[in-house]
Short mmCIF file of the C-alpha atoms (twelve columns), coordinates in Angstrom:
data_MODEL
# 
_entry.id   MODEL 
# 
loop_
_atom_site.group_PDB 
_atom_site.id 
_atom_site.type_symbol 
_atom_site.label_atom_id 
_atom_site.label_alt_id 
_atom_site.label_comp_id 
_atom_site.label_asym_id 
_atom_site.label_seq_id 
_atom_site.Cartn_x 
_atom_site.Cartn_y 
_atom_site.Cartn_z 
_atom_site.pdbx_PDB_model_num 
ATOM 1   C CA . UNK A 1   -91.311  -115.149 -24.356 1 
ATOM 2   C CA . UNK A 2   -94.747  -116.184 -23.166 1 
ATOM 3   C CA . UNK A 3   -96.795  -113.359 -24.692 1 
ATOM 4   C CA . UNK A 4   -100.081 -114.897 -23.549 1 
ATOM 5   C CA . UNK A 5   -99.052  -114.279 -19.937 1 
ATOM 6   C CA . UNK A 6   -98.931  -110.520 -20.662 1 
ATOM 7   C CA . UNK A 7   -102.530 -110.219 -21.854 1 
ATOM 8   C CA . UNK A 8   -104.595 -108.119 -19.481 1 
ATOM 9   C CA . UNK A 9   -108.076 -106.680 -19.522 1 
ATOM 10  C CA . UNK A 10  -109.934 -104.143 -21.575 1 
ATOM 11  C CA . UNK A 11  -113.197 -102.247 -21.095 1 
ATOM 12  C CA . UNK A 12  -115.672 -100.342 -23.212 1 
ATOM 13  C CA . UNK A 13  -113.809 -97.057  -22.700 1 
ATOM 14  C CA . UNK A 14  -110.872 -98.537  -24.633 1 
ATOM 15  C CA . UNK A 15  -112.925 -99.134  -27.771 1 
ATOM 16  C CA . UNK A 16  -112.623 -96.643  -30.615 1 
ATOM 17  C CA . UNK A 17  -115.361 -96.444  -33.251 1 
ATOM 18  C CA . UNK A 18  -117.079 -93.794  -35.361 1 
ATOM 19  C CA . UNK A 19  -120.732 -93.462  -36.321 1 
ATOM 20  C CA . UNK A 20  -121.312 -94.367  -39.954 1 
ATOM 21  C CA . UNK A 21  -117.938 -96.079  -40.400 1 
ATOM 22  C CA . UNK A 22  -116.227 -99.384  -39.985 1 
ATOM 23  C CA . UNK A 23  -113.044 -98.723  -37.969 1 
ATOM 24  C CA . UNK A 24  -110.179 -101.168 -38.418 1 
ATOM 25  C CA . UNK A 25  -106.478 -101.425 -37.654 1 
ATOM 26  C CA . UNK A 26  -104.831 -99.088  -35.171 1 
ATOM 27  C CA . UNK A 27  -101.214 -98.007  -34.700 1 
ATOM 28  C CA . UNK A 28  -100.530 -95.883  -31.640 1 
ATOM 29  C CA . UNK A 29  -97.739  -93.362  -30.999 1 
ATOM 30  C CA . UNK A 30  -96.957  -90.343  -28.808 1 
ATOM 31  C CA . UNK A 31  -96.213  -86.780  -29.913 1 
ATOM 32  C CA . UNK A 32  -95.828  -83.726  -27.636 1 
ATOM 33  C CA . UNK A 33  -97.470  -85.394  -24.630 1 
ATOM 34  C CA . UNK A 34  -100.510 -86.454  -26.675 1 
ATOM 35  C CA . UNK A 35  -101.384 -89.952  -27.841 1 
ATOM 36  C CA . UNK A 36  -102.318 -90.701  -31.432 1 
ATOM 37  C CA . UNK A 37  -103.960 -93.544  -33.283 1 
ATOM 38  C CA . UNK A 38  -103.508 -94.022  -37.024 1 
ATOM 39  C CA . UNK A 39  -106.422 -96.156  -38.190 1 
ATOM 40  C CA . UNK A 40  -108.424 -97.296  -41.219 1 
ATOM 41  C CA . UNK A 41  -112.078 -96.517  -41.818 1 
ATOM 42  C CA . UNK A 42  -114.656 -96.812  -44.602 1 
ATOM 43  C CA . UNK A 43  -118.364 -96.022  -44.850 1 
ATOM 44  C CA . UNK A 44  -120.719 -98.634  -43.402 1 
ATOM 45  C CA . UNK A 45  -123.198 -98.192  -46.224 1 
ATOM 46  C CA . UNK A 46  -120.638 -99.745  -48.589 1 
ATOM 47  C CA . UNK A 47  -120.445 -103.024 -46.660 1 
ATOM 48  C CA . UNK A 48  -117.572 -104.601 -44.756 1 
ATOM 49  C CA . UNK A 49  -115.842 -105.855 -47.916 1 
ATOM 50  C CA . UNK A 50  -115.293 -102.267 -49.069 1 
ATOM 51  C CA . UNK A 51  -112.113 -102.089 -46.981 1 
ATOM 52  C CA . UNK A 52  -110.292 -103.078 -50.157 1 
ATOM 53  C CA . UNK A 53  -112.023 -100.500 -52.387 1 
ATOM 54  C CA . UNK A 54  -112.758 -97.476  -50.187 1 
ATOM 55  C CA . UNK A 55  -110.659 -97.503  -47.015 1 
ATOM 56  C CA . UNK A 56  -108.946 -94.304  -45.891 1 
ATOM 57  C CA . UNK A 57  -106.351 -93.682  -43.189 1 
ATOM 58  C CA . UNK A 58  -107.181 -91.226  -40.413 1 
ATOM 59  C CA . UNK A 59  -105.661 -89.896  -37.215 1 
ATOM 60  C CA . UNK A 60  -107.257 -89.661  -33.762 1 
ATOM 61  C CA . UNK A 61  -105.878 -88.045  -30.584 1 
ATOM 62  C CA . UNK A 62  -106.223 -88.717  -26.853 1 
ATOM 63  C CA . UNK A 63  -104.920 -86.834  -23.816 1 
ATOM 64  C CA . UNK A 64  -103.684 -89.971  -22.056 1 
ATOM 65  C CA . UNK A 65  -102.639 -93.514  -22.892 1 
ATOM 66  C CA . UNK A 66  -106.040 -94.864  -21.833 1 
ATOM 67  C CA . UNK A 67  -107.986 -91.750  -22.758 1 
ATOM 68  C CA . UNK A 68  -110.788 -91.366  -25.281 1 
ATOM 69  C CA . UNK A 69  -109.636 -91.009  -28.883 1 
ATOM 70  C CA . UNK A 70  -111.229 -88.343  -31.069 1 
ATOM 71  C CA . UNK A 71  -110.866 -87.902  -34.831 1 
ATOM 72  C CA . UNK A 72  -108.327 -85.239  -35.876 1 
ATOM 73  C CA . UNK A 73  -107.800 -85.510  -39.629 1 
ATOM 74  C CA . UNK A 74  -107.827 -87.789  -42.659 1 
ATOM 75  C CA . UNK A 75  -104.266 -88.539  -43.707 1 
ATOM 76  C CA . UNK A 76  -104.992 -90.376  -46.953 1 
ATOM 77  C CA . UNK A 77  -108.254 -90.927  -48.839 1 
ATOM 78  C CA . UNK A 78  -109.500 -91.793  -52.336 1 
ATOM 79  C CA . UNK A 79  -108.627 -89.455  -55.189 1 
ATOM 80  C CA . UNK A 80  -108.913 -89.287  -58.974 1 
ATOM 81  C CA . UNK A 81  -105.256 -88.626  -59.684 1 
ATOM 82  C CA . UNK A 82  -104.488 -92.108  -60.974 1 
ATOM 83  C CA . UNK A 83  -101.807 -92.718  -58.369 1 
ATOM 84  C CA . UNK A 84  -100.911 -96.264  -57.372 1 
ATOM 85  C CA . UNK A 85  -102.931 -95.697  -54.144 1 
ATOM 86  C CA . UNK A 86  -105.853 -93.689  -55.549 1 
ATOM 87  C CA . UNK A 87  -108.571 -96.199  -54.625 1 
ATOM 88  C CA . UNK A 88  -107.695 -97.277  -51.113 1 
ATOM 89  C CA . UNK A 89  -105.356 -96.711  -48.168 1 
ATOM 90  C CA . UNK A 90  -105.312 -99.343  -45.426 1 
ATOM 91  C CA . UNK A 91  -103.082 -101.275 -42.957 1 
ATOM 92  C CA . UNK A 92  -101.433 -98.251  -41.259 1 
ATOM 93  C CA . UNK A 93  -98.487  -98.886  -38.967 1 
ATOM 94  C CA . UNK A 94  -96.301  -96.090  -37.587 1 
ATOM 95  C CA . UNK A 95  -92.581  -96.135  -36.769 1 
ATOM 96  C CA . UNK A 96  -91.220  -93.202  -34.754 1 
ATOM 97  C CA . UNK A 97  -87.567  -92.629  -35.619 1 
ATOM 98  C CA . UNK A 98  -85.150  -89.711  -35.334 1 
ATOM 99  C CA . UNK A 99  -87.780  -87.003  -34.923 1 
ATOM 100 C CA . UNK A 100 -90.084  -88.234  -37.688 1 
ATOM 101 C CA . UNK A 101 -93.064  -90.546  -37.936 1 
ATOM 102 C CA . UNK A 102 -93.073  -93.073  -40.769 1 
ATOM 103 C CA . UNK A 103 -96.497  -94.354  -41.777 1 
ATOM 104 C CA . UNK A 104 -96.386  -97.608  -43.730 1 
ATOM 105 C CA . UNK A 105 -99.597  -98.642  -45.440 1 
ATOM 106 C CA . UNK A 106 -101.250 -100.626 -48.205 1 
ATOM 107 C CA . UNK A 107 -102.663 -98.797  -51.198 1 
ATOM 108 C CA . UNK A 108 -104.217 -99.851  -54.482 1 
ATOM 109 C CA . UNK A 109 -105.744 -98.456  -57.658 1 
ATOM 110 C CA . UNK A 110 -108.382 -100.981 -58.683 1 
ATOM 111 C CA . UNK A 111 -110.799 -101.314 -61.547 1 
ATOM 112 C CA . UNK A 112 -114.329 -102.308 -60.584 1 
ATOM 113 C CA . UNK A 113 -115.894 -104.175 -63.483 1 
ATOM 114 C CA . UNK A 114 -118.175 -107.222 -63.480 1 
ATOM 115 C CA . UNK A 115 -115.286 -109.301 -64.809 1 
ATOM 116 C CA . UNK A 116 -112.660 -108.120 -62.330 1 
ATOM 117 C CA . UNK A 117 -114.405 -106.473 -59.389 1 
ATOM 118 C CA . UNK A 118 -113.270 -106.881 -55.779 1 
ATOM 119 C CA . UNK A 119 -110.338 -109.147 -56.565 1 
ATOM 120 C CA . UNK A 120 -108.793 -106.607 -58.911 1 
ATOM 121 C CA . UNK A 121 -108.454 -104.174 -56.007 1 
ATOM 122 C CA . UNK A 122 -107.080 -106.910 -53.743 1 
ATOM 123 C CA . UNK A 123 -104.515 -108.019 -56.303 1 
ATOM 124 C CA . UNK A 124 -103.271 -104.471 -56.946 1 
ATOM 125 C CA . UNK A 125 -102.304 -103.969 -53.310 1 
ATOM 126 C CA . UNK A 126 -98.852  -102.458 -52.868 1 
ATOM 127 C CA . UNK A 127 -96.945  -101.027 -49.880 1 
ATOM 128 C CA . UNK A 128 -96.201  -97.325  -49.529 1 
ATOM 129 C CA . UNK A 129 -94.817  -94.919  -46.940 1 
ATOM 130 C CA . UNK A 130 -95.587  -91.394  -45.754 1 
ATOM 131 C CA . UNK A 131 -93.623  -89.399  -43.201 1 
ATOM 132 C CA . UNK A 132 -94.137  -86.328  -41.047 1 
ATOM 133 C CA . UNK A 133 -92.453  -84.376  -38.271 1 
ATOM 134 C CA . UNK A 134 -95.830  -82.889  -37.337 1 
ATOM 135 C CA . UNK A 135 -98.467  -85.637  -37.632 1 
ATOM 136 C CA . UNK A 136 -101.390 -83.212  -37.178 1 
ATOM 137 C CA . UNK A 137 -100.585 -81.378  -40.425 1 
ATOM 138 C CA . UNK A 138 -101.138 -82.183  -44.086 1 
ATOM 139 C CA . UNK A 139 -98.863  -79.323  -45.156 1 
ATOM 140 C CA . UNK A 140 -95.304  -80.527  -45.860 1 
ATOM 141 C CA . UNK A 141 -93.978  -76.998  -45.326 1 
ATOM 142 C CA . UNK A 142 -95.259  -77.286  -41.745 1 
ATOM 143 C CA . UNK A 143 -93.689  -80.705  -41.213 1 
ATOM 144 C CA . UNK A 144 -96.871  -82.437  -42.352 1 
ATOM 145 C CA . UNK A 145 -97.345  -85.710  -44.192 1 
ATOM 146 C CA . UNK A 146 -95.515  -86.356  -47.451 1 
ATOM 147 C CA . UNK A 147 -96.240  -89.479  -49.488 1 
ATOM 148 C CA . UNK A 148 -94.196  -91.757  -51.689 1 
ATOM 149 C CA . UNK A 149 -94.882  -91.232  -55.387 1 
ATOM 150 C CA . UNK A 150 -94.489  -94.933  -56.053 1 
ATOM 151 C CA . UNK A 151 -94.740  -98.081  -53.958 1 
ATOM 152 C CA . UNK A 152 -92.065  -98.714  -51.367 1 
ATOM 153 C CA . UNK A 153 -92.542  -102.460 -51.891 1 
ATOM 154 C CA . UNK A 154 -93.875  -103.643 -55.248 1 
ATOM 155 C CA . UNK A 155 -94.449  -107.159 -56.545 1 
ATOM 156 C CA . UNK A 156 -91.618  -109.257 -57.992 1 
ATOM 157 C CA . UNK A 157 -92.807  -111.074 -61.144 1 
ATOM 158 C CA . UNK A 158 -91.013  -114.318 -60.347 1 
ATOM 159 C CA . UNK A 159 -91.028  -113.987 -56.574 1 
ATOM 160 C CA . UNK A 160 -93.022  -115.152 -53.590 1 
ATOM 161 C CA . UNK A 161 -95.001  -111.903 -53.892 1 
ATOM 162 C CA . UNK A 162 -95.745  -111.983 -57.609 1 
ATOM 163 C CA . UNK A 163 -99.433  -111.109 -57.163 1 
ATOM 164 C CA . UNK A 164 -99.710  -108.601 -54.299 1 
ATOM 165 C CA . UNK A 165 -98.093  -107.210 -51.132 1 
ATOM 166 C CA . UNK A 166 -99.664  -105.629 -48.029 1 
ATOM 167 C CA . UNK A 167 -99.614  -105.641 -44.184 1 
ATOM 168 C CA . UNK A 168 -96.241  -103.892 -43.707 1 
ATOM 169 C CA . UNK A 169 -94.493  -103.806 -40.330 1 
ATOM 170 C CA . UNK A 170 -91.100  -102.163 -39.785 1 
ATOM 171 C CA . UNK A 171 -88.598  -102.019 -36.940 1 
ATOM 172 C CA . UNK A 172 -85.142  -100.537 -36.499 1 
ATOM 173 C CA . UNK A 173 -82.377  -103.136 -36.234 1 
ATOM 174 C CA . UNK A 174 -79.473  -103.083 -33.758 1 
ATOM 175 C CA . UNK A 175 -76.995  -102.462 -36.609 1 
ATOM 176 C CA . UNK A 176 -78.754  -99.275  -37.735 1 
ATOM 177 C CA . UNK A 177 -80.835  -100.718 -40.568 1 
ATOM 178 C CA . UNK A 178 -84.568  -101.278 -40.944 1 
ATOM 179 C CA . UNK A 179 -86.382  -104.585 -41.236 1 
ATOM 180 C CA . UNK A 180 -89.792  -104.939 -42.876 1 
ATOM 181 C CA . UNK A 181 -91.987  -108.036 -42.682 1 
ATOM 182 C CA . UNK A 182 -95.000  -108.006 -44.973 1 
ATOM 183 C CA . UNK A 183 -97.811  -110.149 -46.352 1 
ATOM 184 C CA . UNK A 184 -97.064  -111.700 -49.739 1 
ATOM 185 C CA . UNK A 185 -99.288  -113.567 -52.182 1 
ATOM 186 C CA . UNK A 186 -97.952  -115.406 -55.220 1 
ATOM 187 C CA . UNK A 187 -99.720  -115.698 -58.550 1 
ATOM 188 C CA . UNK A 188 -98.996  -119.421 -58.935 1 
ATOM 189 C CA . UNK A 189 -96.330  -122.046 -59.433 1 
ATOM 190 C CA . UNK A 190 -94.125  -120.921 -56.548 1 
ATOM 191 C CA . UNK A 191 -91.699  -123.606 -55.346 1 
ATOM 192 C CA . UNK A 192 -92.431  -124.901 -51.886 1 
ATOM 193 C CA . UNK A 193 -89.788  -125.285 -49.186 1 
ATOM 194 C CA . UNK A 194 -87.531  -128.105 -50.306 1 
ATOM 195 C CA . UNK A 195 -87.817  -127.178 -53.971 1 
ATOM 196 C CA . UNK A 196 -90.935  -129.111 -54.978 1 
ATOM 197 C CA . UNK A 197 -93.324  -127.101 -57.102 1 
ATOM 198 C CA . UNK A 198 -97.100  -127.100 -57.028 1 
ATOM 199 C CA . UNK A 199 -99.953  -125.124 -58.522 1 
ATOM 200 C CA . UNK A 200 -100.571 -122.319 -56.080 1 
ATOM 201 C CA . UNK A 201 -104.146 -121.515 -56.959 1 
ATOM 202 C CA . UNK A 202 -106.193 -120.110 -59.770 1 
ATOM 203 C CA . UNK A 203 -107.007 -116.511 -60.671 1 
ATOM 204 C CA . UNK A 204 -108.167 -114.237 -59.330 1 
ATOM 205 C CA . UNK A 205 -107.505 -115.534 -55.807 1 
ATOM 206 C CA . UNK A 206 -103.896 -116.465 -56.472 1 
ATOM 207 C CA . UNK A 207 -101.576 -118.665 -54.502 1 
ATOM 208 C CA . UNK A 208 -99.924  -118.896 -51.138 1 
ATOM 209 C CA . UNK A 209 -100.547 -116.289 -48.447 1 
ATOM 210 C CA . UNK A 210 -97.312  -116.040 -46.480 1 
ATOM 211 C CA . UNK A 211 -94.884  -113.404 -45.207 1 
ATOM 212 C CA . UNK A 212 -91.732  -111.997 -46.733 1 
ATOM 213 C CA . UNK A 213 -88.925  -109.835 -45.352 1 
ATOM 214 C CA . UNK A 214 -86.843  -106.915 -46.640 1 
ATOM 215 C CA . UNK A 215 -84.011  -104.727 -45.299 1 
ATOM 216 C CA . UNK A 216 -82.905  -101.148 -45.943 1 
ATOM 217 C CA . UNK A 217 -80.422  -98.604  -44.655 1 
ATOM 218 C CA . UNK A 218 -83.244  -96.052  -44.731 1 
ATOM 219 C CA . UNK A 219 -86.760  -96.079  -43.281 1 
ATOM 220 C CA . UNK A 220 -88.432  -94.732  -46.436 1 
ATOM 221 C CA . UNK A 221 -86.609  -96.158  -49.466 1 
ATOM 222 C CA . UNK A 222 -84.388  -98.836  -50.976 1 
ATOM 223 C CA . UNK A 223 -85.763  -101.927 -49.240 1 
ATOM 224 C CA . UNK A 224 -84.167  -105.115 -50.591 1 
ATOM 225 C CA . UNK A 225 -86.224  -108.287 -50.330 1 
ATOM 226 C CA . UNK A 226 -84.858  -111.457 -48.780 1 
ATOM 227 C CA . UNK A 227 -86.693  -113.301 -51.539 1 
ATOM 228 C CA . UNK A 228 -87.876  -116.395 -49.764 1 
ATOM 229 C CA . UNK A 229 -90.955  -117.083 -47.652 1 
ATOM 230 C CA . UNK A 230 -90.999  -116.999 -43.871 1 
ATOM 231 C CA . UNK A 231 -93.545  -118.467 -41.424 1 
ATOM 232 C CA . UNK A 232 -94.836  -121.097 -43.882 1 
ATOM 233 C CA . UNK A 233 -97.603  -123.547 -43.011 1 
ATOM 234 C CA . UNK A 234 -96.607  -126.766 -44.847 1 
ATOM 235 C CA . UNK A 235 -100.165 -128.106 -44.742 1 
ATOM 236 C CA . UNK A 236 -102.122 -125.153 -46.153 1 
ATOM 237 C CA . UNK A 237 -101.376 -122.390 -48.681 1 
ATOM 238 C CA . UNK A 238 -102.964 -119.771 -46.399 1 
ATOM 239 C CA . UNK A 239 -100.343 -119.499 -43.655 1 
ATOM 240 C CA . UNK A 240 -100.205 -116.149 -41.831 1 
ATOM 241 C CA . UNK A 241 -100.862 -112.435 -42.286 1 
ATOM 242 C CA . UNK A 242 -101.008 -109.182 -40.266 1 
ATOM 243 C CA . UNK A 243 -97.430  -109.251 -38.936 1 
ATOM 244 C CA . UNK A 244 -96.288  -106.862 -36.230 1 
ATOM 245 C CA . UNK A 245 -92.543  -107.030 -35.555 1 
ATOM 246 C CA . UNK A 246 -90.206  -105.566 -32.958 1 
ATOM 247 C CA . UNK A 247 -86.671  -106.030 -31.633 1 
ATOM 248 C CA . UNK A 248 -86.683  -107.109 -28.008 1 
ATOM 249 C CA . UNK A 249 -83.059  -106.584 -27.008 1 
ATOM 250 C CA . UNK A 250 -81.774  -110.021 -27.943 1 
ATOM 251 C CA . UNK A 251 -83.943  -111.091 -30.867 1 
ATOM 252 C CA . UNK A 252 -86.809  -110.150 -33.119 1 
ATOM 253 C CA . UNK A 253 -90.408  -111.000 -32.335 1 
ATOM 254 C CA . UNK A 254 -93.488  -111.127 -34.544 1 
ATOM 255 C CA . UNK A 255 -97.184  -111.379 -33.831 1 
ATOM 256 C CA . UNK A 256 -99.060  -112.865 -36.814 1 
ATOM 257 C CA . UNK A 257 -102.586 -114.033 -37.548 1 
ATOM 258 C CA . UNK A 258 -102.502 -117.835 -37.805 1 
ATOM 259 C CA . UNK A 259 -105.138 -118.552 -40.458 1 
ATOM 260 C CA . UNK A 260 -105.573 -122.255 -39.727 1 
ATOM 261 C CA . UNK A 261 -104.516 -122.392 -36.067 1 
ATOM 262 C CA . UNK A 262 -101.599 -124.538 -37.282 1 
ATOM 263 C CA . UNK A 263 -98.818  -122.808 -35.353 1 
ATOM 264 C CA . UNK A 264 -100.818 -121.988 -32.228 1 
ATOM 265 C CA . UNK A 265 -102.541 -125.400 -32.067 1 
ATOM 266 C CA . UNK A 266 -105.631 -123.345 -31.348 1 
ATOM 267 C CA . UNK A 267 -108.634 -121.837 -33.087 1 
ATOM 268 C CA . UNK A 268 -108.513 -120.509 -36.640 1 
ATOM 269 C CA . UNK A 269 -107.476 -116.873 -36.645 1 
ATOM 270 C CA . UNK A 270 -105.666 -116.981 -33.305 1 
ATOM 271 C CA . UNK A 271 -102.475 -114.908 -33.154 1 
ATOM 272 C CA . UNK A 272 -99.091  -116.643 -33.035 1 
ATOM 273 C CA . UNK A 273 -95.765  -115.443 -31.653 1 
ATOM 274 C CA . UNK A 274 -92.649  -116.039 -33.765 1 
ATOM 275 C CA . UNK A 275 -89.006  -115.325 -32.929 1 
ATOM 276 C CA . UNK A 276 -85.860  -114.759 -34.994 1 
ATOM 277 C CA . UNK A 277 -82.200  -114.031 -34.343 1 
ATOM 278 C CA . UNK A 278 -81.624  -112.307 -37.689 1 
ATOM 279 C CA . UNK A 279 -85.043  -111.264 -39.032 1 
ATOM 280 C CA . UNK A 280 -84.779  -113.838 -41.814 1 
ATOM 281 C CA . UNK A 281 -85.134  -117.255 -40.197 1 
ATOM 282 C CA . UNK A 282 -88.285  -117.307 -38.087 1 
ATOM 283 C CA . UNK A 283 -89.579  -120.046 -35.817 1 
ATOM 284 C CA . UNK A 284 -92.640  -120.300 -33.587 1 
ATOM 285 C CA . UNK A 285 -91.896  -119.316 -30.013 1 
ATOM 286 C CA . UNK A 286 -91.659  -121.890 -27.253 1 
ATOM 287 C CA . UNK A 287 -95.101  -120.534 -26.342 1 
ATOM 288 C CA . UNK A 288 -96.561  -119.987 -29.832 1 
ATOM 289 C CA . UNK A 289 -100.105 -119.007 -28.797 1 
ATOM 290 C CA . UNK A 290 -100.041 -115.249 -28.211 1 
ATOM 291 C CA . UNK A 291 -103.811 -114.826 -27.857 1 
ATOM 292 C CA . UNK A 292 -107.129 -116.213 -29.035 1 
ATOM 293 C CA . UNK A 293 -110.183 -114.353 -30.304 1 
ATOM 294 C CA . UNK A 294 -111.253 -113.300 -26.815 1 
ATOM 295 C CA . UNK A 295 -111.552 -110.027 -24.952 1 
ATOM 296 C CA . UNK A 296 -111.103 -110.136 -21.195 1 
ATOM 297 C CA . UNK A 297 -113.161 -107.681 -19.170 1 
ATOM 298 C CA . UNK A 298 -112.889 -107.341 -15.382 1 
ATOM 299 C CA . UNK A 299 -116.174 -109.217 -14.986 1 
ATOM 300 C CA . UNK A 300 -116.474 -111.402 -18.084 1 
ATOM 301 C CA . UNK A 301 -114.836 -112.908 -21.180 1 
ATOM 302 C CA . UNK A 302 -116.176 -112.067 -24.633 1 
ATOM 303 C CA . UNK A 303 -115.564 -114.431 -27.571 1 
ATOM 304 C CA . UNK A 304 -115.366 -112.467 -30.824 1 
ATOM 305 C CA . UNK A 305 -115.387 -113.290 -34.535 1 
ATOM 306 C CA . UNK A 306 -112.234 -111.297 -35.372 1 
ATOM 307 C CA . UNK A 307 -109.366 -110.046 -33.235 1 
ATOM 308 C CA . UNK A 308 -106.531 -109.252 -35.621 1 
ATOM 309 C CA . UNK A 309 -104.131 -106.631 -37.024 1 
ATOM 310 C CA . UNK A 310 -102.114 -106.751 -33.748 1 
ATOM 311 C CA . UNK A 311 -99.978  -103.708 -32.915 1 
ATOM 312 C CA . UNK A 312 -98.068  -102.874 -29.739 1 
ATOM 313 C CA . UNK A 313 -97.641  -99.501  -28.090 1 
ATOM 314 C CA . UNK A 314 -94.289  -99.131  -26.288 1 
ATOM 315 C CA . UNK A 315 -93.422  -96.560  -23.654 1 
ATOM 316 C CA . UNK A 316 -89.870  -96.341  -22.288 1 
ATOM 317 C CA . UNK A 317 -89.076  -99.516  -24.215 1 
ATOM 318 C CA . UNK A 318 -91.818  -101.524 -22.495 1 
ATOM 319 C CA . UNK A 319 -94.928  -102.807 -24.329 1 
ATOM 320 C CA . UNK A 320 -97.871  -101.227 -22.539 1 
ATOM 321 C CA . UNK A 321 -100.823 -101.869 -24.855 1 
ATOM 322 C CA . UNK A 322 -101.952 -104.330 -27.486 1 
ATOM 323 C CA . UNK A 323 -104.118 -102.683 -30.157 1 
ATOM 324 C CA . UNK A 324 -106.299 -104.879 -32.374 1 
ATOM 325 C CA . UNK A 325 -109.099 -104.624 -34.900 1 
ATOM 326 C CA . UNK A 326 -112.177 -106.376 -33.564 1 
ATOM 327 C CA . UNK A 327 -115.496 -107.581 -34.944 1 
ATOM 328 C CA . UNK A 328 -117.722 -109.081 -32.284 1 
ATOM 329 C CA . UNK A 329 -119.841 -111.094 -34.724 1 
ATOM 330 C CA . UNK A 330 -119.423 -112.587 -38.185 1 
ATOM 331 C CA . UNK A 331 -121.998 -110.148 -39.591 1 
ATOM 332 C CA . UNK A 332 -119.751 -107.207 -38.588 1 
ATOM 333 C CA . UNK A 333 -122.506 -105.377 -36.740 1 
ATOM 334 C CA . UNK A 334 -120.114 -104.282 -33.967 1 
ATOM 335 C CA . UNK A 335 -116.663 -103.318 -35.284 1 
ATOM 336 C CA . UNK A 336 -113.976 -101.225 -33.565 1 
ATOM 337 C CA . UNK A 337 -110.317 -100.752 -32.691 1 
ATOM 338 C CA . UNK A 338 -109.570 -101.888 -29.138 1 
ATOM 339 C CA . UNK A 339 -106.767 -101.297 -26.669 1 
ATOM 340 C CA . UNK A 340 -105.868 -104.180 -24.358 1 
ATOM 341 C CA . UNK A 341 -103.734 -103.572 -21.295 1 
ATOM 342 C CA . UNK A 342 -100.525 -105.561 -21.020 1 
ATOM 343 C CA . UNK A 343 -99.079  -106.786 -17.745 1 
ATOM 344 C CA . UNK A 344 -95.533  -105.711 -16.899 1 
ATOM 345 C CA . UNK A 345 -92.898  -108.112 -18.139 1 
# 
């Protein structure tokens, strides 16, 4: 697949932002002839880095696929209950399956002290799931959102994800199971491909940033990790993040942020396309560059500082939109979720 050939244009009407907030991420789905966007937001006054300490997940609605999104409700926010996700909810991605919507997300319960601070929140990131039959309700008796009491994917002390896990993406498999690909960070000393060991980094930053995979017979429980890294950059510990996966009829595909531009042979932070026959062994596509940090308008091209967290919106089995988080400049003065039209395959 040459994903780059599908990239179309956007315009200012396809931006979604909110006054007083940074808006990030964006997973789009359809329910009862309306279009919904699950997204992350946090208060601007806290600074851009507060995504890891204060992000919440919200829902917006539009009347058409290219219509204007408007805030509907907050699905998950900070609380004082001491849950594993009490501090932060981030990285929403929605899977529609068998009459329900499954919202996968990152949560954490950090401890802000001068000694630990920001990194403590980052390193406590875990993956959870919520589900609903009626996404506009918070009342489970009305089909509204119910949340997992514990992480769906936790760290494995001796695994590739011994420090933290985040960035979940899930797809149904042709044999009736569910595949998750997620971001994994090790705490140190993880063997590299080929069996040679190296020191993976020092606290609190930790070691390699890669992706892992897990399978389950159910969309909301019992995921079993493959246990080895996928999509590994052999030249740099920071490989990829922000996976979005789907099954394309003959194989699996993944869009991932290429930290170093290693796989795309392009700019740092470009998005790469990977392919897999089984969801375990992944290789860069024949055309590995999916897109660069550029927005294409009918009359101009805009280079941006960040264009990441890729998600696709499918209708009738065809990808119609690419949704990304965007920051125009490195100072994060102009931040939004953007829809990009895709050309027909």
